[in-house]
Amino acid sequence: MGFPKLKVLLAGAVFFTGACSFDEDLWPSLNASDPAGQPTAEAAQPAAAAQSADAGNQTAAPAPSPADLGNQPALGQTSFVPAGVTPGDATGTFVGKKVQELRGELQKLQSSILQHNEQLQGLRSRIVESSQQYHGTIAAVKSRLQVGTTRGNPVLVQQFNTAQQDLNRLSQDIGEMNKLSTGVSSDSTLASFLTESVRAAFKVSGAVDEDHRQLAILEDEVDQTVVLIDRLHREVTEDVRRQSSWIGAEQRNLVQISAGIRQGESLGSSLLDAAVTGRGPGANQVASPADTAGRRPLVVIRFDRPNVPYQQALYTAVSRALETHPTAVFDLVAVAPSAGGSARVAINTNKAKRHAEDVKRSLVEMGLPPTRVAVSSKTLAAAKTNEVHLYVR
């Protein structure tokens, strides 16, 4: 779902859903230039070239330099392998049979995680290979354009088409990675079910001490698996977000290269890049988390049910804040309840962080530069469920 740019002022009153709240008095009133919007451009093919080319026009694709690779975000490198399931002897009780069933379900879940991890590593290898080919081809085209060549050089046209094919393969692999993220979400649902089932088994009467000992071990291994799934989901989602953003930028970059091939010379850096990054000193500096103690949040999103519809309320609050303070920086805080044991707090903290990343991604999709958002986390005794707080400064 697309959103208009954040600098657009919404007329009328702001109505928030039950899951969100904000304080209008927190908007600062400082004078500064309006943040530049980020225009879009459609990819264009270079003009048709002559059917043959002089052999002297052939340009070998050099190995991409660090500068060529520097603007592509690095992929995550974690391998997600579960620790395994501890076996246990049958006790002959009803609870003992339930423990065996739950242990089998956990083994199936860990097998699914291993399969998803194998898919992830394979996708990463393919993305790295396609990226190297793409950067090498683009480096060759840019190098030739810098020294000048004939207009519509067919050799460069062919290299341009090859680069587009490499970028399309990258886009397809990122799409597969996005599907993988959906599969990991299903694992997370099953893991939550196992967590509740193990806890319920402790309350069943007729158990012997050995049943509870095995249940305690199983509960610990389920909690570890839940944390592993959260890490896997977060890393896959981050890979998809960062690579998708980079691919979009490269598609715009190909428009500039296409124009250069038509002219037979490099046209310099993209005007779009200048419009996005040329907003004055410090525009590209990444915001660092600030202390939010004693500050009232602009928005509070409570994730007390699935699919909380916070986007419209979030957009309204942030757009009005930017109207008052165009250079505002935002603190996004993942808040988890501090109640429960350390394992439960760790699980809730990971879930709250994931919600915060989802909110940040929504802000970026709305047009807010990611450098304007600092993400942090904390636990709060007053919190009854996972929350995300947004502060403006």
Short mmCIF file of C-alpha atoms in Angstrom, two decimals:
data_model
loop_
_atom_site.label_atom_id
_atom_site.label_comp_id
_atom_site.label_asym_id
_atom_site.label_seq_id
_atom_site.Cartn_x
_atom_site.Cartn_y
_atom_site.Cartn_z
CA MET A 1 0.00 0.00 0.00
CA GLY A 2 1.48 3.28 -1.01
CA PHE A 3 1.40 6.43 1.09
CA PRO A 4 1.71 10.09 0.06
CA LYS A 5 4.84 11.90 1.15
CA LEU A 6 5.00 12.81 4.81
CA LYS A 7 5.35 16.49 4.10
CA VAL A 8 1.76 16.65 2.86
CA LEU A 9 -0.55 18.21 5.47
CA LEU A 10 -3.77 16.36 6.12
CA ALA A 11 -6.77 18.66 6.59
CA GLY A 12 -9.28 18.07 9.33
CA ALA A 13 -9.17 16.43 12.72
CA VAL A 14 -7.05 13.38 13.42
CA PHE A 15 -8.81 10.23 14.58
CA PHE A 16 -6.79 7.41 16.09
CA THR A 17 -7.67 3.76 16.44
CA GLY A 18 -8.08 2.21 19.86
CA ALA A 19 -4.56 0.83 19.63
CA CYS A 20 -2.89 4.22 19.18
CA SER A 21 -2.67 7.48 21.14
CA PHE A 22 -0.66 10.67 20.84
CA ASP A 23 -0.15 14.09 22.33
CA GLU A 24 -0.49 17.07 19.97
CA ASP A 25 1.30 19.38 22.42
CA LEU A 26 4.62 17.66 21.79
CA TRP A 27 5.26 19.08 18.34
CA PRO A 28 8.19 21.51 18.52
CA SER A 29 8.10 24.77 16.56
CA LEU A 30 11.53 25.29 15.04
CA ASN A 31 12.19 26.87 11.66
CA ALA A 32 13.94 24.76 9.05
CA SER A 33 13.67 23.85 5.40
CA ASP A 34 11.07 21.32 4.32
CA PRO A 35 12.49 17.83 3.75
CA ALA A 36 12.91 17.06 0.10
CA GLY A 37 10.60 14.49 -1.42
CA GLN A 38 11.91 11.49 -3.26
CA PRO A 39 10.59 11.43 -6.83
CA THR A 40 10.22 8.21 -8.76
CA ALA A 41 11.39 7.33 -12.21
CA GLU A 42 10.54 4.54 -14.60
CA ALA A 43 13.34 2.43 -16.01
CA ALA A 44 14.11 3.27 -19.63
CA GLN A 45 15.83 1.16 -22.25
CA PRO A 46 18.62 2.66 -24.37
CA ALA A 47 17.83 3.41 -27.99
CA ALA A 48 18.24 0.64 -30.54
CA ALA A 49 21.82 0.39 -31.76
CA ALA A 50 23.52 -0.77 -34.93
CA GLN A 51 23.42 -4.50 -35.68
CA SER A 52 27.20 -4.97 -35.56
CA ALA A 53 30.09 -3.44 -33.64
CA ASP A 54 33.77 -3.04 -34.22
CA ALA A 55 35.84 -5.60 -32.34
CA GLY A 56 37.87 -2.69 -30.98
CA ASN A 57 34.79 -1.52 -29.10
CA GLN A 58 34.67 -4.67 -26.95
CA THR A 59 35.16 -3.91 -23.24
CA ALA A 60 35.96 -6.67 -20.77
CA ALA A 61 33.94 -6.48 -17.58
CA PRO A 62 36.40 -5.67 -14.78
CA ALA A 63 36.04 -7.00 -11.28
CA PRO A 64 33.83 -4.63 -9.28
CA SER A 65 35.78 -2.30 -7.02
CA PRO A 66 34.90 -1.72 -3.35
CA ALA A 67 33.42 1.62 -4.40
CA ASP A 68 31.11 -0.17 -6.85
CA LEU A 69 29.96 -2.59 -4.16
CA GLY A 70 29.89 -0.07 -1.33
CA ASN A 71 26.32 1.15 -1.89
CA GLN A 72 24.77 -2.32 -1.79
CA PRO A 73 23.75 -3.34 1.74
CA ALA A 74 25.46 -6.44 3.07
CA LEU A 75 23.34 -9.52 3.61
CA GLY A 76 23.05 -11.12 7.01
CA GLN A 77 25.48 -13.96 7.62
CA THR A 78 23.87 -15.84 10.50
CA SER A 79 23.21 -19.56 10.14
CA PHE A 80 20.14 -20.53 12.15
CA VAL A 81 20.58 -24.07 13.47
CA PRO A 82 18.47 -25.27 16.44
CA ALA A 83 20.27 -26.91 19.35
CA GLY A 84 18.12 -30.05 19.11
CA VAL A 85 15.64 -31.78 21.40
CA THR A 86 16.65 -33.67 24.54
CA PRO A 87 15.24 -37.24 24.56
CA GLY A 88 13.31 -38.56 27.56
CA ASP A 89 12.10 -41.88 28.91
CA ALA A 90 8.42 -42.81 28.94
CA THR A 91 6.83 -42.56 32.39
CA GLY A 92 3.53 -44.25 31.60
CA THR A 93 1.45 -41.32 32.82
CA PHE A 94 -0.94 -39.19 30.79
CA VAL A 95 1.36 -36.20 31.23
CA GLY A 96 4.33 -38.32 30.16
CA LYS A 97 2.55 -39.20 26.91
CA LYS A 98 1.77 -35.51 26.38
CA VAL A 99 5.46 -34.67 26.87
CA GLN A 100 6.38 -37.18 24.16
CA GLU A 101 3.82 -35.65 21.78
CA LEU A 102 5.09 -32.12 22.43
CA ARG A 103 8.67 -33.28 22.00
CA GLY A 104 7.76 -34.68 18.59
CA GLU A 105 6.10 -31.40 17.61
CA LEU A 106 9.21 -29.49 18.63
CA GLN A 107 11.36 -31.81 16.51
CA LYS A 108 9.11 -31.13 13.50
CA LEU A 109 9.36 -27.39 14.17
CA GLN A 110 13.15 -27.51 14.35
CA SER A 111 13.25 -29.52 11.11
CA SER A 112 11.24 -26.75 9.47
CA ILE A 113 13.70 -24.17 10.79
CA LEU A 114 16.61 -26.16 9.36
CA GLN A 115 14.85 -26.28 5.99
CA HIS A 116 14.21 -22.55 6.03
CA ASN A 117 17.81 -21.90 7.03
CA GLU A 118 19.00 -24.01 4.08
CA GLN A 119 16.75 -22.03 1.73
CA LEU A 120 18.04 -18.76 3.18
CA GLN A 121 21.70 -19.67 2.72
CA GLY A 122 21.02 -20.79 -0.87
CA LEU A 123 19.24 -17.54 -1.68
CA ARG A 124 22.06 -15.52 -0.17
CA SER A 125 24.62 -17.36 -2.31
CA ARG A 126 22.61 -16.68 -5.47
CA ILE A 127 22.16 -13.03 -4.55
CA VAL A 128 25.90 -12.61 -3.99
CA GLU A 129 26.68 -14.24 -7.35
CA SER A 130 24.16 -12.13 -9.27
CA SER A 131 25.35 -8.99 -7.47
CA GLN A 132 28.96 -9.58 -8.48
CA GLN A 133 27.93 -10.09 -12.10
CA TYR A 134 25.78 -6.97 -12.03
CA HIS A 135 28.44 -4.75 -10.48
CA GLY A 136 31.09 -6.03 -12.89
CA THR A 137 28.93 -5.29 -15.93
CA ILE A 138 27.90 -1.85 -14.68
CA ALA A 139 31.54 -1.01 -13.90
CA ALA A 140 32.49 -1.85 -17.49
CA VAL A 141 29.71 0.33 -18.90
CA LYS A 142 30.56 3.29 -16.66
CA SER A 143 34.25 2.99 -17.45
CA ARG A 144 33.58 3.13 -21.19
CA LEU A 145 31.17 6.05 -20.87
CA GLN A 146 33.71 8.06 -18.89
CA VAL A 147 36.23 7.98 -21.76
CA GLY A 148 33.52 8.49 -24.37
CA THR A 149 32.19 6.24 -27.13
CA THR A 150 29.79 6.25 -30.07
CA ARG A 151 26.16 7.04 -29.51
CA GLY A 152 24.06 3.94 -28.92
CA ASN A 153 27.16 1.72 -28.89
CA PRO A 154 25.73 -1.82 -29.44
CA VAL A 155 28.35 -3.34 -27.13
CA LEU A 156 27.18 -1.12 -24.28
CA VAL A 157 23.55 -1.81 -25.21
CA GLN A 158 24.21 -5.53 -24.84
CA GLN A 159 26.01 -5.02 -21.53
CA PHE A 160 23.17 -2.81 -20.32
CA ASN A 161 20.63 -5.52 -21.13
CA THR A 162 22.77 -8.08 -19.32
CA ALA A 163 22.91 -5.85 -16.25
CA GLN A 164 19.14 -5.48 -16.31
CA GLN A 165 18.75 -9.26 -16.43
CA ASP A 166 21.08 -9.61 -13.43
CA LEU A 167 19.08 -7.00 -11.52
CA ASN A 168 15.83 -8.78 -12.41
CA ARG A 169 17.26 -12.04 -11.05
CA LEU A 170 18.18 -10.22 -7.86
CA SER A 171 14.65 -8.90 -7.58
CA GLN A 172 13.23 -12.40 -8.07
CA ASP A 173 15.53 -13.82 -5.38
CA ILE A 174 14.44 -11.10 -2.97
CA GLY A 175 10.85 -12.06 -3.77
CA GLU A 176 11.67 -15.66 -2.84
CA MET A 177 13.23 -14.41 0.37
CA ASN A 178 10.03 -12.55 1.14
CA LYS A 179 8.09 -15.80 0.69
CA LEU A 180 10.56 -17.44 3.05
CA SER A 181 9.72 -14.77 5.62
CA THR A 182 6.08 -15.87 5.42
CA GLY A 183 7.10 -19.46 6.10
CA VAL A 184 9.10 -18.37 9.12
CA SER A 185 6.03 -16.54 10.42
CA SER A 186 4.15 -19.86 10.29
CA ASP A 187 6.92 -21.42 12.37
CA SER A 188 6.48 -18.61 14.88
CA THR A 189 2.77 -19.40 15.19
CA LEU A 190 3.49 -23.07 15.88
CA ALA A 191 6.17 -22.12 18.40
CA SER A 192 3.68 -19.96 20.31
CA PHE A 193 1.26 -22.89 20.39
CA LEU A 194 3.97 -25.17 21.76
CA THR A 195 4.83 -22.64 24.44
CA GLU A 196 1.26 -22.49 25.69
CA SER A 197 0.84 -26.28 25.46
CA VAL A 198 3.93 -26.94 27.58
CA ARG A 199 2.75 -24.49 30.24
CA ALA A 200 -0.70 -26.06 30.27
CA ALA A 201 0.83 -29.52 30.77
CA PHE A 202 2.32 -28.39 34.09
CA LYS A 203 -1.21 -27.86 35.43
CA VAL A 204 -2.50 -31.34 34.58
CA SER A 205 -2.86 -33.60 37.62
CA GLY A 206 -1.52 -37.12 37.82
CA ALA A 207 2.07 -36.28 36.86
CA VAL A 208 5.17 -37.73 38.52
CA ASP A 209 8.34 -35.79 39.29
CA GLU A 210 10.03 -37.13 36.15
CA ASP A 211 7.21 -35.68 34.02
CA HIS A 212 7.80 -32.19 35.42
CA ARG A 213 11.57 -32.55 35.04
CA GLN A 214 11.16 -33.42 31.36
CA LEU A 215 8.60 -30.64 30.93
CA ALA A 216 11.04 -28.09 32.38
CA ILE A 217 13.72 -29.18 29.90
CA LEU A 218 11.21 -29.10 27.05
CA GLU A 219 9.98 -25.63 28.06
CA ASP A 220 13.52 -24.28 28.01
CA GLU A 221 14.17 -25.78 24.55
CA VAL A 222 10.89 -24.39 23.21
CA ASP A 223 11.81 -20.92 24.52
CA GLN A 224 15.24 -21.17 22.86
CA THR A 225 13.55 -22.16 19.61
CA VAL A 226 11.16 -19.20 19.84
CA VAL A 227 14.10 -16.81 20.23
CA LEU A 228 15.86 -18.46 17.25
CA ILE A 229 12.76 -18.07 15.08
CA ASP A 230 12.42 -14.40 16.05
CA ARG A 231 16.06 -13.78 15.10
CA LEU A 232 15.60 -15.63 11.79
CA HIS A 233 12.46 -13.69 10.94
CA ARG A 234 14.05 -10.36 11.86
CA GLU A 235 17.19 -10.99 9.80
CA VAL A 236 15.26 -12.22 6.74
CA THR A 237 12.89 -9.25 6.93
CA GLU A 238 15.81 -6.84 7.23
CA ASP A 239 17.56 -8.43 4.24
CA VAL A 240 14.39 -8.07 2.16
CA ARG A 241 13.87 -4.44 3.17
CA ARG A 242 17.45 -3.31 2.59
CA GLN A 243 17.95 -5.17 -0.68
CA SER A 244 14.56 -4.07 -2.05
CA SER A 245 15.45 -0.46 -1.32
CA TRP A 246 18.83 -0.87 -3.02
CA ILE A 247 17.28 -2.54 -6.09
CA GLY A 248 14.86 0.37 -6.41
CA ALA A 249 17.77 2.81 -6.32
CA GLU A 250 19.68 0.78 -8.93
CA GLN A 251 16.66 0.75 -11.23
CA ARG A 252 16.73 4.54 -11.11
CA ASN A 253 20.49 4.46 -11.67
CA LEU A 254 19.97 2.42 -14.84
CA VAL A 255 17.83 5.24 -16.21
CA GLN A 256 20.85 7.56 -15.95
CA ILE A 257 23.15 4.97 -17.55
CA SER A 258 20.64 4.41 -20.35
CA ALA A 259 20.68 8.13 -21.14
CA GLY A 260 24.49 8.08 -21.11
CA ILE A 261 24.58 5.21 -23.62
CA ARG A 262 22.27 7.13 -25.94
CA GLN A 263 24.62 10.12 -25.73
CA GLY A 264 27.84 8.11 -25.82
CA GLU A 265 29.22 9.71 -22.66
CA SER A 266 28.69 9.77 -18.91
CA LEU A 267 26.14 12.31 -17.75
CA GLY A 268 27.51 12.43 -14.20
CA SER A 269 25.65 11.65 -11.00
CA SER A 270 21.89 11.35 -11.01
CA LEU A 271 19.88 14.52 -10.36
CA LEU A 272 17.55 12.34 -8.32
CA ASP A 273 20.42 11.49 -5.96
CA ALA A 274 21.17 15.20 -5.58
CA ALA A 275 17.53 15.93 -4.79
CA VAL A 276 17.40 13.21 -2.16
CA THR A 277 20.76 13.77 -0.44
CA GLY A 278 21.35 17.49 -0.97
CA ARG A 279 19.29 18.81 1.92
CA GLY A 280 21.97 20.67 3.75
CA PRO A 281 24.69 19.77 6.29
CA GLY A 282 24.06 16.68 8.36
CA ALA A 283 21.19 15.46 6.17
CA ASN A 284 22.78 12.02 5.82
CA GLN A 285 23.76 11.57 9.47
CA VAL A 286 21.99 8.65 11.10
CA ALA A 287 19.92 9.54 14.17
CA SER A 288 21.16 8.04 17.44
CA PRO A 289 18.75 6.91 20.19
CA ALA A 290 18.06 9.57 22.83
CA ASP A 291 16.90 9.29 26.42
CA THR A 292 13.10 9.24 26.49
CA ALA A 293 12.72 9.33 30.29
CA GLY A 294 10.17 11.95 31.31
CA ARG A 295 9.03 12.54 27.73
CA ARG A 296 5.50 11.87 26.54
CA PRO A 297 5.23 9.82 23.35
CA LEU A 298 3.73 11.25 20.19
CA VAL A 299 2.18 7.87 19.37
CA VAL A 300 1.65 4.70 21.41
CA ILE A 301 0.83 1.52 19.48
CA ARG A 302 -0.32 -1.44 21.56
CA PHE A 303 0.04 -4.80 19.83
CA ASP A 304 -2.65 -6.53 21.88
CA ARG A 305 -4.19 -8.28 18.86
CA PRO A 306 -3.09 -9.37 15.38
CA ASN A 307 -2.92 -6.84 12.54
CA VAL A 308 -3.29 -3.63 14.54
CA PRO A 309 -4.35 -0.91 12.02
CA TYR A 310 -1.92 1.78 13.13
CA GLN A 311 -0.68 3.10 9.77
CA GLN A 312 -3.20 5.89 9.16
CA ALA A 313 -2.96 7.22 12.71
CA LEU A 314 0.83 7.06 12.54
CA TYR A 315 0.90 8.91 9.23
CA THR A 316 -1.40 11.65 10.50
CA ALA A 317 0.63 12.29 13.65
CA VAL A 318 4.02 12.27 11.93
CA SER A 319 2.88 14.43 9.01
CA ARG A 320 1.54 17.09 11.38
CA ALA A 321 4.75 16.95 13.42
CA LEU A 322 6.80 17.50 10.26
CA GLU A 323 4.62 20.43 9.25
CA THR A 324 5.65 22.13 12.48
CA HIS A 325 9.24 20.88 12.53
CA PRO A 326 10.43 19.75 9.06
CA THR A 327 13.81 18.53 10.34
CA ALA A 328 12.35 16.54 13.24
CA VAL A 329 14.03 13.32 14.33
CA PHE A 330 12.00 10.49 15.81
CA ASP A 331 12.77 7.98 18.56
CA LEU A 332 11.06 4.63 18.06
CA VAL A 333 11.10 2.59 21.28
CA ALA A 334 10.14 -1.09 21.51
CA VAL A 335 8.49 -1.60 24.90
CA ALA A 336 8.07 -5.06 26.44
CA PRO A 337 6.41 -6.00 29.76
CA SER A 338 8.93 -6.66 32.51
CA ALA A 339 6.67 -9.23 34.21
CA GLY A 340 7.52 -12.93 33.96
CA GLY A 341 10.76 -14.87 34.00
CA SER A 342 13.87 -13.96 32.06
CA ALA A 343 12.95 -16.26 29.17
CA ARG A 344 9.50 -14.67 28.83
CA VAL A 345 10.97 -11.15 29.00
CA ALA A 346 13.51 -12.09 26.30
CA ILE A 347 10.75 -13.42 24.04
CA ASN A 348 8.57 -10.33 24.55
CA THR A 349 11.55 -8.05 23.96
CA ASN A 350 12.28 -9.75 20.64
CA LYS A 351 8.63 -9.47 19.60
CA ALA A 352 8.51 -5.79 20.57
CA LYS A 353 11.69 -5.13 18.58
CA ARG A 354 10.15 -6.83 15.58
CA HIS A 355 7.04 -4.65 15.90
CA ALA A 356 9.29 -1.57 16.10
CA GLU A 357 11.07 -2.60 12.90
CA ASP A 358 7.68 -3.04 11.21
CA VAL A 359 6.65 0.46 12.31
CA LYS A 360 9.94 1.90 11.05
CA ARG A 361 9.43 0.16 7.73
CA SER A 362 5.97 1.73 7.50
CA LEU A 363 7.49 5.16 8.16
CA VAL A 364 10.06 4.63 5.41
CA GLU A 365 7.32 3.54 3.00
CA MET A 366 5.48 6.75 3.85
CA GLY A 367 8.53 8.72 2.75
CA LEU A 368 10.37 9.41 6.00
CA PRO A 369 14.16 8.96 5.54
CA PRO A 370 15.36 6.03 7.66
CA THR A 371 18.16 8.25 9.01
CA ARG A 372 15.48 10.29 10.79
CA VAL A 373 14.41 7.34 12.98
CA ALA A 374 16.41 6.00 15.94
CA VAL A 375 15.27 2.61 17.24
CA SER A 376 15.82 1.40 20.81
CA SER A 377 14.11 -0.91 23.30
CA LYS A 378 13.24 -1.12 26.98
CA THR A 379 11.07 -3.05 29.44
CA LEU A 380 8.29 -1.41 31.41
CA ALA A 381 6.46 -2.71 34.47
CA ALA A 382 3.30 -0.80 33.54
CA ALA A 383 3.13 -2.41 30.10
CA LYS A 384 0.56 -5.21 29.84
CA THR A 385 1.42 -6.15 26.27
CA ASN A 386 4.10 -5.38 23.69
CA GLU A 387 4.03 -1.74 22.63
CA VAL A 388 5.88 0.68 20.34
CA HIS A 389 6.30 4.31 21.44
CA LEU A 390 7.18 7.09 18.99
CA TYR A 391 8.79 10.28 20.32
CA VAL A 392 9.62 13.44 18.37
CA ARG A 393 12.61 15.69 18.98
#
